[in-house]
Coordinates of C-alpha atoms and ligand atoms in Angstrom, one line a residue:
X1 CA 18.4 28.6 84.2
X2 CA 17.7 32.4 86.1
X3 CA 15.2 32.5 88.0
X4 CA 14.2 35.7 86.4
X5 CA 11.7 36.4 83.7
X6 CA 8.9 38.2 82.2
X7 CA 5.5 36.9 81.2
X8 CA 2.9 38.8 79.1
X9 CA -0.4 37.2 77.8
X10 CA -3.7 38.3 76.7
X11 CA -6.0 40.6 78.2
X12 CA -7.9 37.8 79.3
X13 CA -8.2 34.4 78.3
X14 CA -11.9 32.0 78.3
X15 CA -11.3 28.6 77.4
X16 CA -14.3 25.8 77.0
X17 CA -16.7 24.2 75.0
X18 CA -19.4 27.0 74.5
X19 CA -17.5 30.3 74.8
X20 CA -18.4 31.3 71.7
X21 CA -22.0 31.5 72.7
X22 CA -21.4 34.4 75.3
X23 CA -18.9 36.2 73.1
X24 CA -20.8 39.8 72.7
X25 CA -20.1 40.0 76.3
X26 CA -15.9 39.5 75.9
X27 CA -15.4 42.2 73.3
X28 CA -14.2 45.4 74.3
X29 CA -16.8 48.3 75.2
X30 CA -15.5 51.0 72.7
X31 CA -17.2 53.1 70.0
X32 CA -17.3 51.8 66.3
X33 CA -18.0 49.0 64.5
X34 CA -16.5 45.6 64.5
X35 CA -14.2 44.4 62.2
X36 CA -15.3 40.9 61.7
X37 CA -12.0 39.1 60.5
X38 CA -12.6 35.4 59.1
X39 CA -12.1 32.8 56.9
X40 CA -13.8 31.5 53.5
X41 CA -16.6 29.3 55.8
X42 CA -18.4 32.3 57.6
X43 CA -20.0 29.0 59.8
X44 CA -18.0 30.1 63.4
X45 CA -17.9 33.8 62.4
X46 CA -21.6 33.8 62.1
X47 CA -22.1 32.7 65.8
X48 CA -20.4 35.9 66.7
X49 CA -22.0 38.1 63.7
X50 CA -25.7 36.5 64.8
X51 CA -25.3 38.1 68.6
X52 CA -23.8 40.8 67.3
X53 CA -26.9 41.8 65.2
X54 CA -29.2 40.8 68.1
X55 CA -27.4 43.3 70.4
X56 CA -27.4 45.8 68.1
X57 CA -23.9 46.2 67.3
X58 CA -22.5 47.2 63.8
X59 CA -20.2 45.3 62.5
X60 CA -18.6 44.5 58.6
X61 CA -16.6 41.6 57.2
X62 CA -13.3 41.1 56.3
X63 CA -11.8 37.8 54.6
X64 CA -8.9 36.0 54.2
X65 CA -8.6 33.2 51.9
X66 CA -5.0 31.6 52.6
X67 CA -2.0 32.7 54.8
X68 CA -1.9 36.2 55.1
X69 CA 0.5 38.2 53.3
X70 CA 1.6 42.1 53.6
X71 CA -0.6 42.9 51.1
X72 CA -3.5 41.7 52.7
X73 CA -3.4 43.3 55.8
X74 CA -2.8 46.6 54.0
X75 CA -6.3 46.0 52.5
X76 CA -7.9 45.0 55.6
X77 CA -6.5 48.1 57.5
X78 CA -7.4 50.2 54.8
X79 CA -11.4 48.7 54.8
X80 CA -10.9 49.0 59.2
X81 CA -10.0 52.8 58.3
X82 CA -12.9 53.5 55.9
X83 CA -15.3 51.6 58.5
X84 CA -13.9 53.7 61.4
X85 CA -13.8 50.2 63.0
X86 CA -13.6 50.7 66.9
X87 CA -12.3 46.9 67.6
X88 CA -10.9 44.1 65.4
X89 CA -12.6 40.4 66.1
X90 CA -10.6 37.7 64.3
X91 CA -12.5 34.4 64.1
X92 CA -10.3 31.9 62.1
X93 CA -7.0 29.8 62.2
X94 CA -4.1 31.2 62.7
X95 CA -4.3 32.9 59.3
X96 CA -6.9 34.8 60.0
X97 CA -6.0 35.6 63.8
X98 CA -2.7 36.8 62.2
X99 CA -4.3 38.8 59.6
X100 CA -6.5 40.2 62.4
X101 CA -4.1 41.3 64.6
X102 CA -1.8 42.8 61.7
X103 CA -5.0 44.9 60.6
X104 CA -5.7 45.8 64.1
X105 CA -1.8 47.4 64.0
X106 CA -2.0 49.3 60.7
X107 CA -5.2 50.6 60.9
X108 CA -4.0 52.9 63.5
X109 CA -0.5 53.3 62.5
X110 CA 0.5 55.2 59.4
X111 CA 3.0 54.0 56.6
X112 CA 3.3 50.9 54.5
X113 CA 3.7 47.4 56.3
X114 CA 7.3 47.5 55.4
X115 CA 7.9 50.3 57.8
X116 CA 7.3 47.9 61.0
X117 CA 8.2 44.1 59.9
X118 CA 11.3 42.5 61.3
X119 CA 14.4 40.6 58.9
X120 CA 12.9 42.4 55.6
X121 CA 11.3 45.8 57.2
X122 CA 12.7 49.0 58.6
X123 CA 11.4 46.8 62.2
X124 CA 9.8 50.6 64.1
X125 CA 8.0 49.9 66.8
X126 CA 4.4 51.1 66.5
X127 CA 3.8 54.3 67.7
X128 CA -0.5 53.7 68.3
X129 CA -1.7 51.3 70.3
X130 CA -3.7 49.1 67.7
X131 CA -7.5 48.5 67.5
X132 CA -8.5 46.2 70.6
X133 CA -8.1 42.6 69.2
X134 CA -10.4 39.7 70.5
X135 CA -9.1 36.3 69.0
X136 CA -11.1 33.7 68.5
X137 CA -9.3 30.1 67.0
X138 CA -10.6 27.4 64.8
X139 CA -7.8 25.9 64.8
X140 CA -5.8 23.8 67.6
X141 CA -2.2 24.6 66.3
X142 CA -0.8 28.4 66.1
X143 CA -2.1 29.8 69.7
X144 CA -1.7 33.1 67.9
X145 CA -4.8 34.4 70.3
X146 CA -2.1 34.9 73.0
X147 CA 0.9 35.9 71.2
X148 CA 2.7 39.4 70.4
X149 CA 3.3 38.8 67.0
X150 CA 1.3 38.4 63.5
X151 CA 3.2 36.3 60.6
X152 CA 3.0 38.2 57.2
X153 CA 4.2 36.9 53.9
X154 CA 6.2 39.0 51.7
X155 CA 6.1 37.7 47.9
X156 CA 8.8 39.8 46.7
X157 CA 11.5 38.9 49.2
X158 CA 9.8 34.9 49.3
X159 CA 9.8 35.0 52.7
X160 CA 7.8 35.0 56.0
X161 CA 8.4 37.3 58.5
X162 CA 6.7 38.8 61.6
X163 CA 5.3 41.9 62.7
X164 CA 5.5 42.2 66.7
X165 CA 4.6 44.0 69.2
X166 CA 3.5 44.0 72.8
X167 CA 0.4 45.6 71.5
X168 CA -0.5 42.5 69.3
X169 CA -1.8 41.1 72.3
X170 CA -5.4 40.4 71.8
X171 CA -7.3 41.9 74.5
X172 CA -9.3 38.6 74.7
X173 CA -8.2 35.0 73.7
X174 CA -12.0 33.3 73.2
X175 CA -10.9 29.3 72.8
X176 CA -13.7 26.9 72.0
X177 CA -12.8 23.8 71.2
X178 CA -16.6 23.3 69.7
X179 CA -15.0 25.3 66.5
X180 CA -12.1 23.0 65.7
X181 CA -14.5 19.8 65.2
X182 CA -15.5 20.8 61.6
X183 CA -11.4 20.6 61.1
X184 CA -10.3 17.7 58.1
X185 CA -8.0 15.3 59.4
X186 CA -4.8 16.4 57.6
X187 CA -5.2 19.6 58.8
X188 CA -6.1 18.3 62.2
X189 CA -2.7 16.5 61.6
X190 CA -0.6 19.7 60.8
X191 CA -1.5 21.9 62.5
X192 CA -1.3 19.3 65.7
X193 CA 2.1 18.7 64.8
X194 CA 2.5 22.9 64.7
X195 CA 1.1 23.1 68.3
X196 CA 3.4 19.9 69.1
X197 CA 6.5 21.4 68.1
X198 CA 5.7 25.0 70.1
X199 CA 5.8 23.5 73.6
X200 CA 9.0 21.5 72.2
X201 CA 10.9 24.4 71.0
X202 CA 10.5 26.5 74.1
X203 CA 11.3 24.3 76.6
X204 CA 14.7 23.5 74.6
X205 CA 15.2 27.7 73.8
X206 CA 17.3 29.8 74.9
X207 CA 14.9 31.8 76.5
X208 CA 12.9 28.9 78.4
X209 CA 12.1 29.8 81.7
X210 CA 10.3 28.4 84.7
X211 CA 6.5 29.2 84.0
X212 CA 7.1 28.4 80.2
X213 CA 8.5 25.2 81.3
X214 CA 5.6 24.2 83.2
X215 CA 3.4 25.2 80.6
X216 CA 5.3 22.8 77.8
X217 CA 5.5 20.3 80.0
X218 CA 1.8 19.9 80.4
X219 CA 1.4 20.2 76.6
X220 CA 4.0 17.5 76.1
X221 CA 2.3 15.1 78.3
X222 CA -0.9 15.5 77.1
X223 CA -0.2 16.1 73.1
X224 CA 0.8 13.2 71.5
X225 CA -2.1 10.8 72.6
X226 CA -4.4 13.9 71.8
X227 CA -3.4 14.7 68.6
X228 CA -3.9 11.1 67.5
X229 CA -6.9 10.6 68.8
X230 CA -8.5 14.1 67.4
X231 CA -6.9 13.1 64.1
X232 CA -8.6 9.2 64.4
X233 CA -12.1 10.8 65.6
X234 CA -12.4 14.5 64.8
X235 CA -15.8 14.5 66.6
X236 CA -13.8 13.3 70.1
X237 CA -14.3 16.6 71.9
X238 CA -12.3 15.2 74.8
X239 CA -9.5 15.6 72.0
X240 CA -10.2 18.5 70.2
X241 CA -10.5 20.3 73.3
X242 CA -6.9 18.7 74.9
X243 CA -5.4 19.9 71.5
X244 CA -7.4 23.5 72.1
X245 CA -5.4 23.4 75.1
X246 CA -1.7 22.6 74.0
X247 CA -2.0 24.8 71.2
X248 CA -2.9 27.5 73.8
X249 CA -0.2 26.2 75.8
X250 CA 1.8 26.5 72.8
X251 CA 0.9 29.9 72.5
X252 CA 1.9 30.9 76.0
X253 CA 4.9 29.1 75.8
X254 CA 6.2 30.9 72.4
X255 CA 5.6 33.9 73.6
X256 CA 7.5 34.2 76.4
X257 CA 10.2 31.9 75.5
X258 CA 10.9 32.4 71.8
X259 CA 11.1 28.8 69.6
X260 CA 13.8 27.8 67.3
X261 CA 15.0 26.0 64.2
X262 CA 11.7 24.2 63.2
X263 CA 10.4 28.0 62.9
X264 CA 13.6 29.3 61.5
X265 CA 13.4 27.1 58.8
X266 CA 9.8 27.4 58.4
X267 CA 9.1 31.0 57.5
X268 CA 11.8 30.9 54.5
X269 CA 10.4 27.9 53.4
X270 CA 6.9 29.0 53.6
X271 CA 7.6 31.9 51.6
X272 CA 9.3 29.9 49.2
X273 CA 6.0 27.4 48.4
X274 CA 2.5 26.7 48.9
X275 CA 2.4 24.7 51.6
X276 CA 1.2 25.2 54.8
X277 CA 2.6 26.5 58.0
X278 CA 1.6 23.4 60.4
X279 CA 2.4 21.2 57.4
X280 CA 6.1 22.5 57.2
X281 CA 6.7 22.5 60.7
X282 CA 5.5 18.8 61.4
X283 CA 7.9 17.9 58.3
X284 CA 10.6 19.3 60.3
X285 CA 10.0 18.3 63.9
X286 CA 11.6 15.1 64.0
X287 CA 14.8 15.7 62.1
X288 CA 15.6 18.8 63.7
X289 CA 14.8 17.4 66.6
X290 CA 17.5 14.8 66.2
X291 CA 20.2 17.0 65.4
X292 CA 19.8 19.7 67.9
X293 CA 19.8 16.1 69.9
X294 CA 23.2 15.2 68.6
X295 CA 24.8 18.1 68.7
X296 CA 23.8 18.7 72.7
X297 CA 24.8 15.1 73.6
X298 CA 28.4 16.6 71.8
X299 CA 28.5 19.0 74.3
X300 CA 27.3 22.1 71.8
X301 CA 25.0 23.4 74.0
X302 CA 24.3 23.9 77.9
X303 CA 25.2 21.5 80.3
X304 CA 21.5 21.5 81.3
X305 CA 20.5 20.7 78.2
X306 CA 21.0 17.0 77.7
X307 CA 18.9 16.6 80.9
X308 CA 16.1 18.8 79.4
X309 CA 16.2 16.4 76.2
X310 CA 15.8 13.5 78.1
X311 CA 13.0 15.2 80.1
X312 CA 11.5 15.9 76.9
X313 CA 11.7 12.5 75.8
X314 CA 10.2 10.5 79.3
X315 CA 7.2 13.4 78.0
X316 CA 6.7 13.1 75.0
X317 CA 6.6 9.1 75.6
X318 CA 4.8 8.9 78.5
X319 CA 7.2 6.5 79.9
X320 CA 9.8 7.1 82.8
X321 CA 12.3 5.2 81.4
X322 CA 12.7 6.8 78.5
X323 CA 15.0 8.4 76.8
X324 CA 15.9 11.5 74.8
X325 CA 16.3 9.1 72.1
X326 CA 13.1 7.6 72.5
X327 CA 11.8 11.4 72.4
X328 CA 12.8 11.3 68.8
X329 CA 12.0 8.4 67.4
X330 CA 8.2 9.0 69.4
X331 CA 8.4 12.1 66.9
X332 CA 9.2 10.0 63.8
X333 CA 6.3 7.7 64.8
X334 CA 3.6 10.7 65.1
X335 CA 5.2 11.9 61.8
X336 CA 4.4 8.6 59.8
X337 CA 0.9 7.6 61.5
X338 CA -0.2 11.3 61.0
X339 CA 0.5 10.8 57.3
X340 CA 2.8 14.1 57.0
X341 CA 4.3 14.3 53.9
X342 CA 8.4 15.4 53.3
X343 CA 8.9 18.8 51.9
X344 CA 9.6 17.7 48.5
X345 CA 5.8 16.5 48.2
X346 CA 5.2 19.9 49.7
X347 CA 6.7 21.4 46.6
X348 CA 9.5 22.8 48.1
X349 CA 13.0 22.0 45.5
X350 CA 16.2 20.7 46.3
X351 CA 18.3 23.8 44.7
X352 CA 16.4 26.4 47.2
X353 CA 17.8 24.7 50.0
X354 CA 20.8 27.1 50.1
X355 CA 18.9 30.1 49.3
X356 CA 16.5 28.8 52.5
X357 CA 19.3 28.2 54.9
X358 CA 20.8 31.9 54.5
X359 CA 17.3 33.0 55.1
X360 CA 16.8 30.8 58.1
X361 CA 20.3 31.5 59.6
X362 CA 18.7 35.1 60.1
X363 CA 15.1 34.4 60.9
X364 CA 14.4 35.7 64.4
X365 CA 12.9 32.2 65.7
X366 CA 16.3 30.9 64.9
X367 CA 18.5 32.8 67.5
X368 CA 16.2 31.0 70.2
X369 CA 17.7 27.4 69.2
X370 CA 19.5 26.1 72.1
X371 CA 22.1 25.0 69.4
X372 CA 24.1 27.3 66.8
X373 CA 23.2 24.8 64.0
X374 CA 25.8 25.3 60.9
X375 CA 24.5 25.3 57.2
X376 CA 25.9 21.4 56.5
X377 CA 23.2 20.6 59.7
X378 CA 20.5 22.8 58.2
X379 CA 20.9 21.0 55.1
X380 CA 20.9 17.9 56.6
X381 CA 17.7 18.9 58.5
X382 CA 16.3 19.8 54.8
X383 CA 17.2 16.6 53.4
X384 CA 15.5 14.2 55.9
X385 CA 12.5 17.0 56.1
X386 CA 12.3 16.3 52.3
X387 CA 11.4 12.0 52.9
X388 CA 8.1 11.0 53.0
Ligands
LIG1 P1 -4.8 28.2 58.7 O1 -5.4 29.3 59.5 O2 -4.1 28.6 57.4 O3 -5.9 27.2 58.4 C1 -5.6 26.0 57.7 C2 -6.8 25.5 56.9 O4 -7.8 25.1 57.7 C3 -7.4 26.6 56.0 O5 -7.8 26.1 54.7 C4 -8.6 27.1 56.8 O6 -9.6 27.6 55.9 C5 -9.1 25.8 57.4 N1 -9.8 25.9 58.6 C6 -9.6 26.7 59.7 N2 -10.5 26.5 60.7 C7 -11.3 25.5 60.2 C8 -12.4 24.8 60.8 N3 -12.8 25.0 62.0 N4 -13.0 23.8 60.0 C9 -12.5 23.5 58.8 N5 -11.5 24.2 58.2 C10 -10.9 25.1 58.9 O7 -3.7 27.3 59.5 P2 -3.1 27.6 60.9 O8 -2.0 26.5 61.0 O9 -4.1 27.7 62.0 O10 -2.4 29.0 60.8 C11 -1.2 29.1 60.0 C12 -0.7 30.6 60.0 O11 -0.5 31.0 61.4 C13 0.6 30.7 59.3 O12 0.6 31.9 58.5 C14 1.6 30.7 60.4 O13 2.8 31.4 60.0 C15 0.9 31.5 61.4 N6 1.4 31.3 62.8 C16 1.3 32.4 63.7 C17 1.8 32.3 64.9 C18 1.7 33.4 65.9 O14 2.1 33.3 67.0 N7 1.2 34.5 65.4 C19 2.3 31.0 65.4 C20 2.4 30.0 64.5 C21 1.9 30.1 63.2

């Protein structure tokens, strides 16, 4: 690896139990109202929209119900435009962070959504900065409060794709890990396994670098034990707010480092059925894991990277005497006690796997894998993803 790289993050970034309370005081000073981006439970956008109306500032609502798709963030840019919004705060998962930041963009920039998503769009850059962003998560899984990019859907092309730019960047990540208590255990689950897999992928990507691999490292350690414990106790704080903190690790990691097949496959696939992001991802983590595995230990991949498997799996075990193989089978372990179902309970059909590996083999996340997986290994991937 180069010592050489890059590193962009959030404006600023306050992490603990209690942010939330002193929130007024982390949005941007600029003239408007505030965009008010959250979910269908208004419980942790009300903390911010009750010291909002005690310091006087104006402010409207937007909601998302479900991922975001292009169509929604037309909507929400359209209602930013009408409010002459001044800032965008997005108070959510990573739905609603996403569907934030992606409002933030269009608001200021003129066209359709089309014009500036990647794989399906015409991919412009945007020409106006967006609306400042503050993104606040409710989730421990997507770290989307410190990344570049916001994850549309796009019904007529079944697929998922990004929108990205350096401007996405919120201008302040708020993470309290308070807000993720009220979360249900199988989403606790998925979206664990979500923020799991992004300090796996980048630390194995082509892009990894030094500071991403200290940053995946620390979530590696610290996520497995974590994620079961938040998922056994949701009220464990202690766990909820060590999750808070590999997701934002995650976060970090992914944008700076890019992440691979898991979220190659995933945004064809979640375009393609109901199911959730985190749930499609921790479906995946194992298998893929275990091929990218097998092919390395083949030689398919940098010398370097058998010793960063086997890294990976002392990690991810806890153990020094561990192996890469013991990485995997710790992630087919998680996968079974965390209840994840295969993608076949998840709705997604045998006779789209095809039609999902030609999207995949395009999806931007994919050119980060450290291997070149071919479509009989993506299938195979598909076809242990699909057990429960
Ligand atoms: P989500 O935001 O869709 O939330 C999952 C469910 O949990 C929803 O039903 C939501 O209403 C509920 N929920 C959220 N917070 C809650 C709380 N505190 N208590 C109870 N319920 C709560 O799920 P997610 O996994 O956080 O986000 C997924 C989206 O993020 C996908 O669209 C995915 O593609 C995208 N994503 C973006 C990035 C990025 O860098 N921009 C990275 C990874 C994933």
């Amino acid at each position: 690896m180069e010592w050489k790289f890059d590193f962009a993050t959030a404006g600023s970034i306050h992490f603990g139990c209690g942010k939330i309370k002193g929130i007024v005081d982390l949005l941007t000073r600029v003239d408007g109202p505030v965009l008010v981006v959250h979910g269908k439970n208004a419980e942790a956008a009300s903390q911010l929209t009750r010291q909002l109306d005690s310091s006087g500032l104006a402010w409207e609502s937007f909601v998302i119900s479900g991922e975001p798709a292009v169509d929604t963030a037309a909507q929400g840019a359209e209602a930013a435009r009408k409010l002459g919004a001044g800032q965008v705060a997005a108070v959510g998962g990573g739905s609603v962070m996403d569907a934030g930041k992606a409002i933030a963009a269009l608001a200021t920039n003129p066209g359709p959504p089309s014009d500036y998503l990647e794989v399906v769009g015409r991919n412009l850059p945007l020409t106006h900065r967006p609306l400042p962003i503050t993104a606040i998560p409710t989730t421990a899984g997507t770290g989307s409060e410190v990344t570049r990019n916001a994850v549309l859907a796009v019904p007529e092309a079944r697929v998922k794709v990004s929108l990205r730019s350096h401007w996405l960047l919120p201008q302040a990540a708020v993470v309290d890990p308070t807000l993720t208590v009220s979360v249900p255990p199988a989403v606790t689950a998925a979206t664990g396994m979500d923020a799991l897999t992004q300090v796996l992928e980048p630390v194995l990507s082509l892009r990894a670098n030094p500071m991403t691999d200290l940053l995946c490292e620390e979530g590696l350690r610290v996520g497995c034990n974590a994620l079961m414990s938040a998922y056994e106790d949701g009220q464990n704080l202690e766990a909820r707010t060590k999750m808070a903190w590999v997701s934002l690790l995650g976060g970090l990691a992914l944008a700076n480092a890019g992440l691979g097949a898991v979220h190659g496959l995933a945004g064809p696939i979640g375009g393609m059925c109901a199911a959730g992001h985190g749930e499609i991802c921790a479906a995946l983590l194992a298998a893929v894991t275990r091929v990218n595995l097998r092919c390395a230990a083949a030689g398919r991949g940098s010398p370097e990277l058998v010793r960063r498997f086997d890294q990976v799996g002392k990690w991810l075990t806890g153990s020094e005497h561990a192996s890469a193989e013991d990485g995997v089978r710790k992630l087919q372990a998680m996968r079974k006690a965390l209840h994840i179902r295969g993608l076949a309970a998840l709705g997604v059909k045998r006779e789209d796997f095809g039609t999902i590996i030609k999207k995949a083999q395009v999806a931007s996340s994919m050119r980060a894998n450290p291997i070149q997986l071919q479509p009989d290994e993506l299938m195979e991937i598909l076809e242990e993803g699909s057990e429960s």
